[in-house]
mmCIF file of C-alpha atoms in Angstrom:
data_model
loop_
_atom_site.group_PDB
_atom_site.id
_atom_site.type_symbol
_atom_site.label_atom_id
_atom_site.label_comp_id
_atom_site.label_asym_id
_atom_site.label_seq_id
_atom_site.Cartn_x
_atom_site.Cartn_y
_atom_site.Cartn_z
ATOM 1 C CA UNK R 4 -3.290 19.872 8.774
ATOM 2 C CA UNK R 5 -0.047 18.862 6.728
ATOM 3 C CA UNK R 6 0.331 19.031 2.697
ATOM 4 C CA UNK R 7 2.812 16.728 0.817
ATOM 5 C CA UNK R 8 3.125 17.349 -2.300
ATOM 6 C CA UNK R 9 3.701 14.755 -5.234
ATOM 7 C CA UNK R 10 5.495 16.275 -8.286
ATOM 8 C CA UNK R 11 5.090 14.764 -11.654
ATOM 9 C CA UNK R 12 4.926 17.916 -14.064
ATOM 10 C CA UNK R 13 0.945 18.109 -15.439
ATOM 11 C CA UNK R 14 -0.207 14.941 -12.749
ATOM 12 C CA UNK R 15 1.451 16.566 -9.622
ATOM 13 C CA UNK R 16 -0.995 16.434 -6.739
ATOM 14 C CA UNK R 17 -1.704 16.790 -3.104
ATOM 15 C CA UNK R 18 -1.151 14.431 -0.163
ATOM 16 C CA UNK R 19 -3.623 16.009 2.616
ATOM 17 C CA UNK R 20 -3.012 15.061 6.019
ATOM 18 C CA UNK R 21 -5.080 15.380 9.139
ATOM 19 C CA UNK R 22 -7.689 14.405 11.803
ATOM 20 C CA UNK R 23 -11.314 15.671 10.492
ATOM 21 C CA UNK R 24 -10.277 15.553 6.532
ATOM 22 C CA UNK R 25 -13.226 13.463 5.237
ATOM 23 C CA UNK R 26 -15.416 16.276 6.057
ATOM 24 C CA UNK R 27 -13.871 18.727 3.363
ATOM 25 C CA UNK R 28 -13.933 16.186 0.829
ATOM 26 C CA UNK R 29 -16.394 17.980 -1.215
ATOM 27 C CA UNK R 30 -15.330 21.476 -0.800
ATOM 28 C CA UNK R 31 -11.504 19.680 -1.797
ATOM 29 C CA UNK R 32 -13.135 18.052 -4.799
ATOM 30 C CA UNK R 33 -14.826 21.390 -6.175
ATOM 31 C CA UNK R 34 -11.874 22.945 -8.146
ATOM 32 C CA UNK R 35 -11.814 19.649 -10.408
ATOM 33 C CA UNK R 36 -15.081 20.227 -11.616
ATOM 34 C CA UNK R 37 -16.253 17.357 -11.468
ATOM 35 C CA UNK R 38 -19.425 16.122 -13.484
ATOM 36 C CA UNK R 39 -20.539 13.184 -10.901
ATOM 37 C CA UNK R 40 -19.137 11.224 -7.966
ATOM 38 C CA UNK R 41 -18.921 7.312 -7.317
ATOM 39 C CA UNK R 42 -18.019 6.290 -3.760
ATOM 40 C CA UNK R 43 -16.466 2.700 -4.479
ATOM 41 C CA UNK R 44 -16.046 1.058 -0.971
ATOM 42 C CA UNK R 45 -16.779 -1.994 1.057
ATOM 43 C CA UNK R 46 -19.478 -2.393 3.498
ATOM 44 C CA UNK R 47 -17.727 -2.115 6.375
ATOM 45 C CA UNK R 48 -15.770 1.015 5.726
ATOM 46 C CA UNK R 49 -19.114 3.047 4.135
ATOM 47 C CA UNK R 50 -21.388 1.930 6.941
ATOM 48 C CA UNK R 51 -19.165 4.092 9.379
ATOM 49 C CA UNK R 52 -17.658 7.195 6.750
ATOM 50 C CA UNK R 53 -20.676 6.842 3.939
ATOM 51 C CA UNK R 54 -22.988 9.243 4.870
ATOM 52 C CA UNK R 55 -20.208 11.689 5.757
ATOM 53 C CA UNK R 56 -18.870 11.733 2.409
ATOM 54 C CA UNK R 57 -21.770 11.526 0.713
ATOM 55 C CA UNK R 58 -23.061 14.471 2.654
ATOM 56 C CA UNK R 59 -19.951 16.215 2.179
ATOM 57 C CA UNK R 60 -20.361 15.768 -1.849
ATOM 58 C CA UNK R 61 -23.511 16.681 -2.068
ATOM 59 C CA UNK R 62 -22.618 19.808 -0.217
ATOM 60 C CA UNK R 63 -20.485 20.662 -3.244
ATOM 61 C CA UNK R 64 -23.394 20.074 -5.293
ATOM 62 C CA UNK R 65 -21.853 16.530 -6.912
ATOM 63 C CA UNK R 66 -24.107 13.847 -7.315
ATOM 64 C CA UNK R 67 -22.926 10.174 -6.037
ATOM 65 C CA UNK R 68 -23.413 7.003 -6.873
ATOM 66 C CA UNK R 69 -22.019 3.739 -4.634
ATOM 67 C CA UNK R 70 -20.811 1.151 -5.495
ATOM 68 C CA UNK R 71 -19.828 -1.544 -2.921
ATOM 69 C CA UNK R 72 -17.270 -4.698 -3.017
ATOM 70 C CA UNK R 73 -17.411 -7.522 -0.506
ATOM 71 C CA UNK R 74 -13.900 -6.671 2.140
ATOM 72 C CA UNK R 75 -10.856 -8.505 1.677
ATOM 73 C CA UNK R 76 -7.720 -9.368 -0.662
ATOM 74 C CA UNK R 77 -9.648 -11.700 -2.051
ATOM 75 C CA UNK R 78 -11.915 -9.803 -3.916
ATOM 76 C CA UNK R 79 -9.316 -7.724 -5.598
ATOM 77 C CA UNK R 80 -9.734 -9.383 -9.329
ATOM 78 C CA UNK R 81 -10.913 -8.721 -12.428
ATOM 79 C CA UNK R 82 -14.617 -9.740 -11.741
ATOM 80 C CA UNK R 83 -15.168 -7.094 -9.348
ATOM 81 C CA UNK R 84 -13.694 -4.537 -11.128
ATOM 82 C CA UNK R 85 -15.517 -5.497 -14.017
ATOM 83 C CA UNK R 86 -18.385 -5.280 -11.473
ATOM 84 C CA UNK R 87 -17.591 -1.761 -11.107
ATOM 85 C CA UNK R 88 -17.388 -0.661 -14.390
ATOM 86 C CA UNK R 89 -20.614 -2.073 -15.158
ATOM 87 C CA UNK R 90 -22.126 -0.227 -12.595
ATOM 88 C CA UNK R 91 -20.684 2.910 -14.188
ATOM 89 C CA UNK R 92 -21.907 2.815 -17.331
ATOM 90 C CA UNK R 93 -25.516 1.574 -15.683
ATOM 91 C CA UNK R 94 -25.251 4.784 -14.517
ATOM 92 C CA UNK R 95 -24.204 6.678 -17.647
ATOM 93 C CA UNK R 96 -21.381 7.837 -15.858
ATOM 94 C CA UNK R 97 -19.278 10.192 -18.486
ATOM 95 C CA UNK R 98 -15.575 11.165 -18.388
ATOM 96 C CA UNK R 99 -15.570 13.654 -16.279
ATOM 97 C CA UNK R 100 -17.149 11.695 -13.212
ATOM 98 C CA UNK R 101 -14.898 10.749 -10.773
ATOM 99 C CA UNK R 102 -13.872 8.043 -8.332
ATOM 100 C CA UNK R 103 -13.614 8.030 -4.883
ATOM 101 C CA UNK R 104 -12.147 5.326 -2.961
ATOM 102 C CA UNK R 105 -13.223 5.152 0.619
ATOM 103 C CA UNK R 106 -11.280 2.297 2.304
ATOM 104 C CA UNK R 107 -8.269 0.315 2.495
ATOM 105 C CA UNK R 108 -5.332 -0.875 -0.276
ATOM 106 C CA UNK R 109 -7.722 -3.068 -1.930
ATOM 107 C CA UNK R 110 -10.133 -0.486 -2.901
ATOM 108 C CA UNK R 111 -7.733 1.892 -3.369
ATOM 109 C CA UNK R 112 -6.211 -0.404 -5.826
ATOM 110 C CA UNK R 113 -9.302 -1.502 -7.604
ATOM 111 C CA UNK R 114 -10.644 1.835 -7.673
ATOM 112 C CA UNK R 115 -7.671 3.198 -9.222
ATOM 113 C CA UNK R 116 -7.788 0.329 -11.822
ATOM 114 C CA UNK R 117 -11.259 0.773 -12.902
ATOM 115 C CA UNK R 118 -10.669 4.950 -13.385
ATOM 116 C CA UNK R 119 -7.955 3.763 -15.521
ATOM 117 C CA UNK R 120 -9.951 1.793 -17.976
ATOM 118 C CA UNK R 121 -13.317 3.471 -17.674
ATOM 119 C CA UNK R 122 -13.409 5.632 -20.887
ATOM 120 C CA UNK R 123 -10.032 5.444 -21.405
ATOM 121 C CA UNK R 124 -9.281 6.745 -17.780
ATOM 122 C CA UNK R 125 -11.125 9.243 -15.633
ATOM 123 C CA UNK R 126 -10.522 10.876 -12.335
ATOM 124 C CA UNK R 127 -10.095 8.883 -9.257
ATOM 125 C CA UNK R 128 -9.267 10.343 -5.927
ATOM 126 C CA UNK R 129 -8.049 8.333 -2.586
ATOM 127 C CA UNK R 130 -9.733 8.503 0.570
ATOM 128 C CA UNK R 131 -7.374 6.107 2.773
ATOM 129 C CA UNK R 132 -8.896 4.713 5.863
ATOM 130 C CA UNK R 133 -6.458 2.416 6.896
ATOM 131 C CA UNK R 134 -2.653 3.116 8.007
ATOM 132 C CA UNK R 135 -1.380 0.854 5.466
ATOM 133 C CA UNK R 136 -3.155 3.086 2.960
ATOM 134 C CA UNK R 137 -2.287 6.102 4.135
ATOM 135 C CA UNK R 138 1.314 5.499 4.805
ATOM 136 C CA UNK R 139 1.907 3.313 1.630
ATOM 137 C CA UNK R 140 -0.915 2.068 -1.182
ATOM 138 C CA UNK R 141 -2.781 5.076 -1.917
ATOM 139 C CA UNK R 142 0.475 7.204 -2.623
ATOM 140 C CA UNK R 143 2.088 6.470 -6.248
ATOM 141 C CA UNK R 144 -0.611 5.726 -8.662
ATOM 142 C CA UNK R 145 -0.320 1.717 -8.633
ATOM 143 C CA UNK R 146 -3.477 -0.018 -9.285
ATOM 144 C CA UNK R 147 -5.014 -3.263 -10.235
ATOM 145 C CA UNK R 148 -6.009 -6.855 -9.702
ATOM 146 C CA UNK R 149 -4.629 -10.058 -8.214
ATOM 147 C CA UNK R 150 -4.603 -13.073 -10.468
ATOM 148 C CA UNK R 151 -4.216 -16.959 -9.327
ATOM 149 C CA UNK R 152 -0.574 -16.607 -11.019
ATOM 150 C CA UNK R 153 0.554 -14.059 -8.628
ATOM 151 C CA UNK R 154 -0.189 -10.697 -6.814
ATOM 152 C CA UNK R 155 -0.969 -7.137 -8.574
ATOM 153 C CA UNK R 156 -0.649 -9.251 -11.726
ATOM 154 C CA UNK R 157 -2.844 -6.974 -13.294
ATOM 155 C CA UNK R 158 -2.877 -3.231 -13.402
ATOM 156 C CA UNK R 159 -1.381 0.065 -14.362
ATOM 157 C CA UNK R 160 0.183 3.348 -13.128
ATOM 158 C CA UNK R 161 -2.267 5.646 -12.644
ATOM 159 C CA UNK R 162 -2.428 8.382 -10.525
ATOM 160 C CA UNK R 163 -4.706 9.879 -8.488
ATOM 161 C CA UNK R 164 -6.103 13.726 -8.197
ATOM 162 C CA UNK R 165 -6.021 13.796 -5.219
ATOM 163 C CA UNK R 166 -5.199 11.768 -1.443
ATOM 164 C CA UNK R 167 -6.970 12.995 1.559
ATOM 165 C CA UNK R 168 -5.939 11.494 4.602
ATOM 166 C CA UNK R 169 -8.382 11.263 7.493
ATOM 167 C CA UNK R 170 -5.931 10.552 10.571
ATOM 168 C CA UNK R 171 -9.369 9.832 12.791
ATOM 169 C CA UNK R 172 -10.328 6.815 10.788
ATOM 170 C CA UNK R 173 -7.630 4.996 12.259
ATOM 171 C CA UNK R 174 -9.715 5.004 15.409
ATOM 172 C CA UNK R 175 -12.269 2.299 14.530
ATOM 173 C CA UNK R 176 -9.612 0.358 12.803
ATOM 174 C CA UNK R 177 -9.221 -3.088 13.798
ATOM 175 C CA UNK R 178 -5.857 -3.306 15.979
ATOM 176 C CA UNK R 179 -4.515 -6.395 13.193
ATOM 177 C CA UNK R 180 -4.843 -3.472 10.505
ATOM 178 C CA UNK R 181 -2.865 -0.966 12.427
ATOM 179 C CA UNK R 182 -0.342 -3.330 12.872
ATOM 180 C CA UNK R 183 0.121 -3.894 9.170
ATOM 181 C CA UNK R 184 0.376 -0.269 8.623
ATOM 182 C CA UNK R 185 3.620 -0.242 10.968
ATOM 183 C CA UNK R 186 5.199 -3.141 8.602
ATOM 184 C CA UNK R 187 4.594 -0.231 5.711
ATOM 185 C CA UNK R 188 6.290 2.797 7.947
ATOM 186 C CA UNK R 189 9.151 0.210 9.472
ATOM 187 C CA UNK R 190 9.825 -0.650 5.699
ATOM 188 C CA UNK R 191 10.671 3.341 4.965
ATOM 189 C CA UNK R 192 13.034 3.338 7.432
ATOM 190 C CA UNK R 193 14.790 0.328 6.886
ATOM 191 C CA UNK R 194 15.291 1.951 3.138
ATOM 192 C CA UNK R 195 15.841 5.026 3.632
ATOM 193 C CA UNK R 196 15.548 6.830 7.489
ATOM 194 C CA UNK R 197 17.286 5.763 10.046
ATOM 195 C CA UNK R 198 15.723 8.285 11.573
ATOM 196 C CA UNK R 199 12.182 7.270 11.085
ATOM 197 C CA UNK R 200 12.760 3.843 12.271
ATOM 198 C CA UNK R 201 14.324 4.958 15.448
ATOM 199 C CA UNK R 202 11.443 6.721 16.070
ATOM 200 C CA UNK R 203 9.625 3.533 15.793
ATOM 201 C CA UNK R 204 11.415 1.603 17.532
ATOM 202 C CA UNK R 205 11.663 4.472 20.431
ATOM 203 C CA UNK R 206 7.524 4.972 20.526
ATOM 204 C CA UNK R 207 6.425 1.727 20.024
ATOM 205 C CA UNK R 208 3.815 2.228 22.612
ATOM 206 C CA UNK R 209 2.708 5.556 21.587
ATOM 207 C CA UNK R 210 2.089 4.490 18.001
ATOM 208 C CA UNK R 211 0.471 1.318 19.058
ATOM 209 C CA UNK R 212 -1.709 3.298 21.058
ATOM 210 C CA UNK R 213 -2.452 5.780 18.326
ATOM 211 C CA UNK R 214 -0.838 8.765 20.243
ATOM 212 C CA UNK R 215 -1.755 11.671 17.974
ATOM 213 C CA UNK R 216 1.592 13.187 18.069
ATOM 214 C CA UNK R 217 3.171 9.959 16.894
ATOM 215 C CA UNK R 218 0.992 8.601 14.445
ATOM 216 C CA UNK R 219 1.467 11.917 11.903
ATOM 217 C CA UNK R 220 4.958 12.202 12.390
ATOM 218 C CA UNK R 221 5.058 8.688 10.848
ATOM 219 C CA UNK R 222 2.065 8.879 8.109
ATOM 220 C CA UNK R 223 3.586 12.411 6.944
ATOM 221 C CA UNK R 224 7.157 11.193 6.922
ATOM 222 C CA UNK R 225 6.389 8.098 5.185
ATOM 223 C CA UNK R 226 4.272 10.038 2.415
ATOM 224 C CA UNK R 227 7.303 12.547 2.123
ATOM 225 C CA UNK R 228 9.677 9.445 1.656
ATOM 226 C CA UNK R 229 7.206 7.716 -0.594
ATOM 227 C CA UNK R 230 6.430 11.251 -2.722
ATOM 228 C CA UNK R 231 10.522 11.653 -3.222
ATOM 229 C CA UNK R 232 10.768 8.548 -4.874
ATOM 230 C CA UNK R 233 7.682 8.401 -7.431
ATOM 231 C CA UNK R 234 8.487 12.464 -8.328
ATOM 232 C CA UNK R 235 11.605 10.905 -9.118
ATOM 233 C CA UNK R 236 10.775 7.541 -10.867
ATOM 234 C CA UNK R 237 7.235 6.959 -11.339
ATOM 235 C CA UNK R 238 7.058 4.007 -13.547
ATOM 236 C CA UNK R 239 9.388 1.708 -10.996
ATOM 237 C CA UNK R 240 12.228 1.799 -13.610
ATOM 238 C CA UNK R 241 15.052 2.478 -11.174
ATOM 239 C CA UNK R 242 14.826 4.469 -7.609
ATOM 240 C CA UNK R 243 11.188 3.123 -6.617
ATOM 241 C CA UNK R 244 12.448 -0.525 -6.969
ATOM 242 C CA UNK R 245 13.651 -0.222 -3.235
ATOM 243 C CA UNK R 246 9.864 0.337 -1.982
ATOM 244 C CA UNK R 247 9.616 -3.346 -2.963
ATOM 245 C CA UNK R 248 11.611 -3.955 0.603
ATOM 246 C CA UNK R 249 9.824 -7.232 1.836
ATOM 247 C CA UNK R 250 7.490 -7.671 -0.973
ATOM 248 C CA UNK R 251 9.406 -10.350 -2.833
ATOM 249 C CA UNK R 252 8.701 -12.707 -0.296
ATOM 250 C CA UNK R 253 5.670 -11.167 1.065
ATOM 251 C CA UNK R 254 3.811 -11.308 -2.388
ATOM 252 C CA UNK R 255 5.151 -14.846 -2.651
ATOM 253 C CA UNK R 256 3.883 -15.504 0.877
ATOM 254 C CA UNK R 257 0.222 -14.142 -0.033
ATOM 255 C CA UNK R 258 0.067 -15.897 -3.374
ATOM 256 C CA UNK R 259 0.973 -19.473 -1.660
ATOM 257 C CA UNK R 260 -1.388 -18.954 0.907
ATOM 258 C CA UNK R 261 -4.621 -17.873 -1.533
ATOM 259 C CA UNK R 262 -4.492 -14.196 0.437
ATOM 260 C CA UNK R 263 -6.628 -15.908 3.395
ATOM 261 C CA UNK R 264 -4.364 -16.727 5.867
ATOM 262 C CA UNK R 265 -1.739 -13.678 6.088
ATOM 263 C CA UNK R 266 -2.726 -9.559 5.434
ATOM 264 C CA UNK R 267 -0.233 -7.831 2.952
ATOM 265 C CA UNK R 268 1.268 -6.155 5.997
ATOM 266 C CA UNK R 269 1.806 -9.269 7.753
ATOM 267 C CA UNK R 270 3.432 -10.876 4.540
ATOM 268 C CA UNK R 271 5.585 -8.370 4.313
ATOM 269 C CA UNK R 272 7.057 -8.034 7.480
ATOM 270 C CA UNK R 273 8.108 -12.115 7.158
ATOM 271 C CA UNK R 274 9.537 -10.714 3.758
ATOM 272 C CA UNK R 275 11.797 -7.593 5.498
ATOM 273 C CA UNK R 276 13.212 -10.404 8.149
ATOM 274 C CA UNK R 277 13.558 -12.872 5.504
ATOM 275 C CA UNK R 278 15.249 -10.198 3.095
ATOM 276 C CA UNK R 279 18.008 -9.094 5.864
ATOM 277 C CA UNK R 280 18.751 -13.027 6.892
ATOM 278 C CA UNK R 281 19.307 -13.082 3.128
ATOM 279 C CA UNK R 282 21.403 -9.823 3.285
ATOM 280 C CA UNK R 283 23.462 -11.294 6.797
ATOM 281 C CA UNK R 284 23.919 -14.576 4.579
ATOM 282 C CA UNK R 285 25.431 -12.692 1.577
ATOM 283 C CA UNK R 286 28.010 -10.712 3.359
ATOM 284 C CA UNK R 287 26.062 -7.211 3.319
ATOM 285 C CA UNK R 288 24.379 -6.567 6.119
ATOM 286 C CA UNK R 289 25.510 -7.068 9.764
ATOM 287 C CA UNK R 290 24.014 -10.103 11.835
ATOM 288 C CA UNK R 291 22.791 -7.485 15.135
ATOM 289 C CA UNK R 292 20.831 -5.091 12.336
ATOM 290 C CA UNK R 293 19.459 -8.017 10.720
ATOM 291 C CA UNK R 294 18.219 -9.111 14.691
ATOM 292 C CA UNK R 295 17.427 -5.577 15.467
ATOM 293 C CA UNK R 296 14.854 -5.510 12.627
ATOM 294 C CA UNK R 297 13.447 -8.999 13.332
ATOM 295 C CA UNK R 298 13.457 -7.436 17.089
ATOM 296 C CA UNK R 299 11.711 -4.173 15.993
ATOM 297 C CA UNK R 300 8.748 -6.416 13.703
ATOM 298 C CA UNK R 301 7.966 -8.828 16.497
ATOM 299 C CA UNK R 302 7.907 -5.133 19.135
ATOM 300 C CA UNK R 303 4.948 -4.458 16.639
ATOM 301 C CA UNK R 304 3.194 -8.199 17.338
ATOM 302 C CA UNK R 305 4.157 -8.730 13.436
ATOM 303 C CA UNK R 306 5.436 -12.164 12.320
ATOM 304 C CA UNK R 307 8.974 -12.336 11.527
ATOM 305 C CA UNK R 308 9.369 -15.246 10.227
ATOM 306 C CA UNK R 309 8.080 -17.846 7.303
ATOM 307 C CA UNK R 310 5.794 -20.193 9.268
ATOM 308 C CA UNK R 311 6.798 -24.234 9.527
ATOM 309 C CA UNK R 312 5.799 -26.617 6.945
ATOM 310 C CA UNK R 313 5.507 -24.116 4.145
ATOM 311 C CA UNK R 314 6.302 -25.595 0.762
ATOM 312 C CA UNK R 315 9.672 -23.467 0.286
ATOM 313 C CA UNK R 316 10.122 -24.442 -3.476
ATOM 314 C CA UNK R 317 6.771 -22.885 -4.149
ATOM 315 C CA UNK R 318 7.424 -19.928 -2.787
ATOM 316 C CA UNK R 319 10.577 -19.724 -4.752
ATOM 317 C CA UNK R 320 8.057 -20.506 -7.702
ATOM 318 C CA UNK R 321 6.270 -17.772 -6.643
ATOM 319 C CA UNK R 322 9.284 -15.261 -6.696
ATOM 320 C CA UNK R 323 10.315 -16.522 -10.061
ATOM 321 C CA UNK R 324 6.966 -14.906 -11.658
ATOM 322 C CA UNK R 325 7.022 -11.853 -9.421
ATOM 323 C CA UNK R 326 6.898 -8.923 -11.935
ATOM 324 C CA UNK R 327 10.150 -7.618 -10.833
ATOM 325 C CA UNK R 328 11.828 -10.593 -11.755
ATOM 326 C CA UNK R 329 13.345 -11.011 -14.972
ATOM 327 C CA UNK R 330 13.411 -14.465 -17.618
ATOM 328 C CA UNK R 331 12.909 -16.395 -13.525
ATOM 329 C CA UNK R 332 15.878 -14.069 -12.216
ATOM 330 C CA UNK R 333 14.181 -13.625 -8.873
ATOM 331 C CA UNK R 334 15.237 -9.291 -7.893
ATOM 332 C CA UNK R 335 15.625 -8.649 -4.443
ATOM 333 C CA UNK R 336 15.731 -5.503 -2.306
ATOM 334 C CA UNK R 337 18.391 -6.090 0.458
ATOM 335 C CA UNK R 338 19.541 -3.855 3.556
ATOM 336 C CA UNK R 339 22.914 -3.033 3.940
ATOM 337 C CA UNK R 340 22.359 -1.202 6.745
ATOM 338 C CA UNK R 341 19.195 0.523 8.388
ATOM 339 C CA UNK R 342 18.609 3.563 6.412
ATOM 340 C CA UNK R 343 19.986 1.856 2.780
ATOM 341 C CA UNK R 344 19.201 -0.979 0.816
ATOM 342 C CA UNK R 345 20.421 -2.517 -2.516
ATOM 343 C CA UNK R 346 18.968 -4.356 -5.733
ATOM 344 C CA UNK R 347 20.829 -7.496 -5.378
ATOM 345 C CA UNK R 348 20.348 -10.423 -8.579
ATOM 346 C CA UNK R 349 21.158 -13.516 -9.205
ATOM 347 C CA UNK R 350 21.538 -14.886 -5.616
ATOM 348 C CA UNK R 351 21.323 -18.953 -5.817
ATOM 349 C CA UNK R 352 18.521 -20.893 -4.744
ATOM 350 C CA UNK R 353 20.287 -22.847 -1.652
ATOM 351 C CA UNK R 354 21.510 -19.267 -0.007
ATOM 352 C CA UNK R 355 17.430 -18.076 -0.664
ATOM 353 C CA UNK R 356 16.393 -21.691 1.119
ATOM 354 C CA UNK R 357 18.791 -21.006 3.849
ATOM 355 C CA UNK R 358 17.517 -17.698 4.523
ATOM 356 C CA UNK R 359 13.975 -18.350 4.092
ATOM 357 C CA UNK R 360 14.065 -21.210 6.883
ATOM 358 C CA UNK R 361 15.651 -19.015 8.768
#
C-alpha cells in the first residue's frame, strides 16, 4: 500500500494506493464520523464493487443509500445531478452524510459537484475505478457538469476527504478505458517527468498488460505529480494551468463531437499531438520530440491526430469559450521539451489551422 499526501492546510487529505483498497473503505471512512453514506455510481461499476462497499460500510456501522446514473459523458449535466440531490433530501440526508463516488471521472465529477451544493457542501470521498480516475480526475477537487456551450462548464473546486485507490479494479476495465488512462499518465510526463514518460515509453507492454509492478509506479507517480501542483495552486490560478496539456483541443474535440464519438482520454491525446505540432510550428519545441510524442500516443493505440472532415473553425469556436481562455484569447499549454511546457497566448488562427490539420 502507498500514501500520497495532498497538502492544503485544514483540507489536506490522503491519496491511498493499492490492490484490495475497496475493502477498507469503511474502516477508512470511520474517523470522519460520518452520519450516513450515499454510494453515487453507475450500473455498471456497482453491479461488480456494490455489494463490497456497501458491505464494507455497513461494517463500520454507516448506513447507505444508492443512487445510480446511466454510464457515460453524456450524462454528466445538471439534470442528473439535480437527480442526485433530490434523492438526498428524499432521503433526509443531513450535513454530515457523505458521498461516495464509486466509478469513473464522470461520477467522480458529478459526485463531487452535488457534495458541493448539497447543504451548502458536505463530505464526498473518491473511490476511482478507472485509470483515468485514479491517475488524474479524482485528485484536485474539480467537479461539475458539461453544458451544450462547452465541457466542465459548470462546477466548482471542491475537494474531497478522502481518495482510495483500488489498483484491482483496473482488472475488469474495458481495454478502451485503460488506454485513456495512459493519455492522463503520458500527459505528466510530457509536463513535468521525463522520467515518467520514459518509463512509458520503455514498458509499453507491461502497462498495457497491467503488469502490477508497472501500473503503481505510474498511478503513484502521477498522483505525486498531480498532489505537487494543487498543494501549490489549488484554484488553477498559475502552476496547475500546465495540467491542461491537451485539453484545449481535447475539450474542443469532445464538445464538437456531442461527447459520443471520442472518450476524454482519447480527445486528449489528439490535443497533446496537436499542442506539440503547434509548439514545432512556433519555434519551441523540436520537430523529433514533437514525433516522439505522436510516436509514444499511437504505441498506446491512442489517436494522434484530429480526424478528416472535422469542421476546424468550430473547433477554434470551441477553444474561444474554453474557460481558460480569456475575452476569445484561446490559452494554450505547449511543450518545449519532454519534461516542460509553457502557457503560450495569443498565437494566430492560421498557425492553430496549420497545426490542427496536421
Amino acid at each position: 500500500m502507498e500514501s500520497v499526501r495532498v497538502e492544503l492546510g485544514e483540507r489536506s487529505y490522503d491519496i491511498i494506493i493499492g490492490e484490495g483498497n475497496l475493502d477498507s473503505l469503511g474502516e477508512r471512512s470511520r474517523p470522519f464520523g460520518f452520519s450516513r453514506a450515499a454510494i453515487i455510481s453507475n450500473p455498471t461499476v456497482f453491479d461488480i464493487y456494490g455489494e463490497r462497499a456497501l458491505f464494507s460500510l455497513g461494517k463500520s456501522g454507516l448506513s447507505c443509500d444508492t443512487v445510480l446514473i446511466p454510464d457515460g459523458e453524456s450524462y454528466k449535466d445538471f439534470s442528473w445531478c439535480y437527480h442526485i440531490l433530490s434523492e438526498l433530501l428524499k432521503n433526509r440526508h443531513d450535513r454530515k452524510s457523505c458521498l461516495f463516488a464509486l466509478g469513473g471521472g464522470v461520477i467522480g465529477d458529478i459526485t463531487g459537484f452535488a457534495a458541493s451544493l448539497y447543504m451548502r457542501g458536505i463530505s464526498f470521498v473518491q473511490i476511482p475505478t478507472t485509470l483515468l480516475a485514479q491517475v488524474d480526475s479524482s485528485v484536485g477537487g474539480k467537479t461539475g457538469v458539461n453544458h451544450p456551450a462547452g465541457k466542465n462548464m459548470i462546477g466548482s473546486f471542491y475537494q474531497p476527504k478522502l481518495v482510495l485507490i483500488d489498483t484491482s479494479t483496473l482488472k475488469t476495465l474495458p481495454q478502451r478505458e485503460v488506454l485513456c488512462g495512459m493519455a492522463e499518465v503520458l500527459k505528466y510526463g510530457v509536463i513535468k517527468d521525463a522520467e515518467l514518460f520514459d518509463f512509458m515509453e520503455r514498458r509499453c507492454a507491461d502497462l498495457l498488460s497491467l503488469k502490477e509492478d508497472a501500473v503503481a509506479y505510474i498511478v503513484k507517480r502521477s498522483c505525486e505529480i498531480k498532489a505537487d501542483v494543487v498543494s501549490e495552486d489549488e484554484k488553477e490560478s498559475g502552476l496547475r494551468e500546465i495540467l491542461n496539456y491537451g485539453h484545449t483541443v481535447g475539450h474542443a474535440i469532445e464538445t464538437e463531437t456531442s461527447y459520443s464519438k471520442y472518450l476524454h482520454g482519447e480527445a486528449v491525446a489528439i490535443g497533446m499531438c496537436s499542442a506539440a505540432r503547434l509548439a514545432v510550428e512556433l519555434g519551441l519545441m523540436k520537430h523529433e520530440d514533437a514525433e516522439r510524442i505522436k510516436s509514444v500516443v499511437e504505441a498506446y493505440g491512442l489517436p494522434s491526430s484530429v480526424p478528416s472532415g472535422t469542421d476546424i473553425n468550430a473547433l477554434i469556436g470551441h477553444m474561444k469559450l474554453d474557460k481558460k481562455a480569456v475575452s476569445g484569447n484561446i490559452k494554450f499549454v505547449l511543450p518545449e521539451k519532454i519534461g516542460r511546457v509553457k502557457i503560450v497566448k495569443g498565437v494566430s488562427e492560421s498557425t492553430i489551422k496549420k497545426a490542427l490539420q496536421g
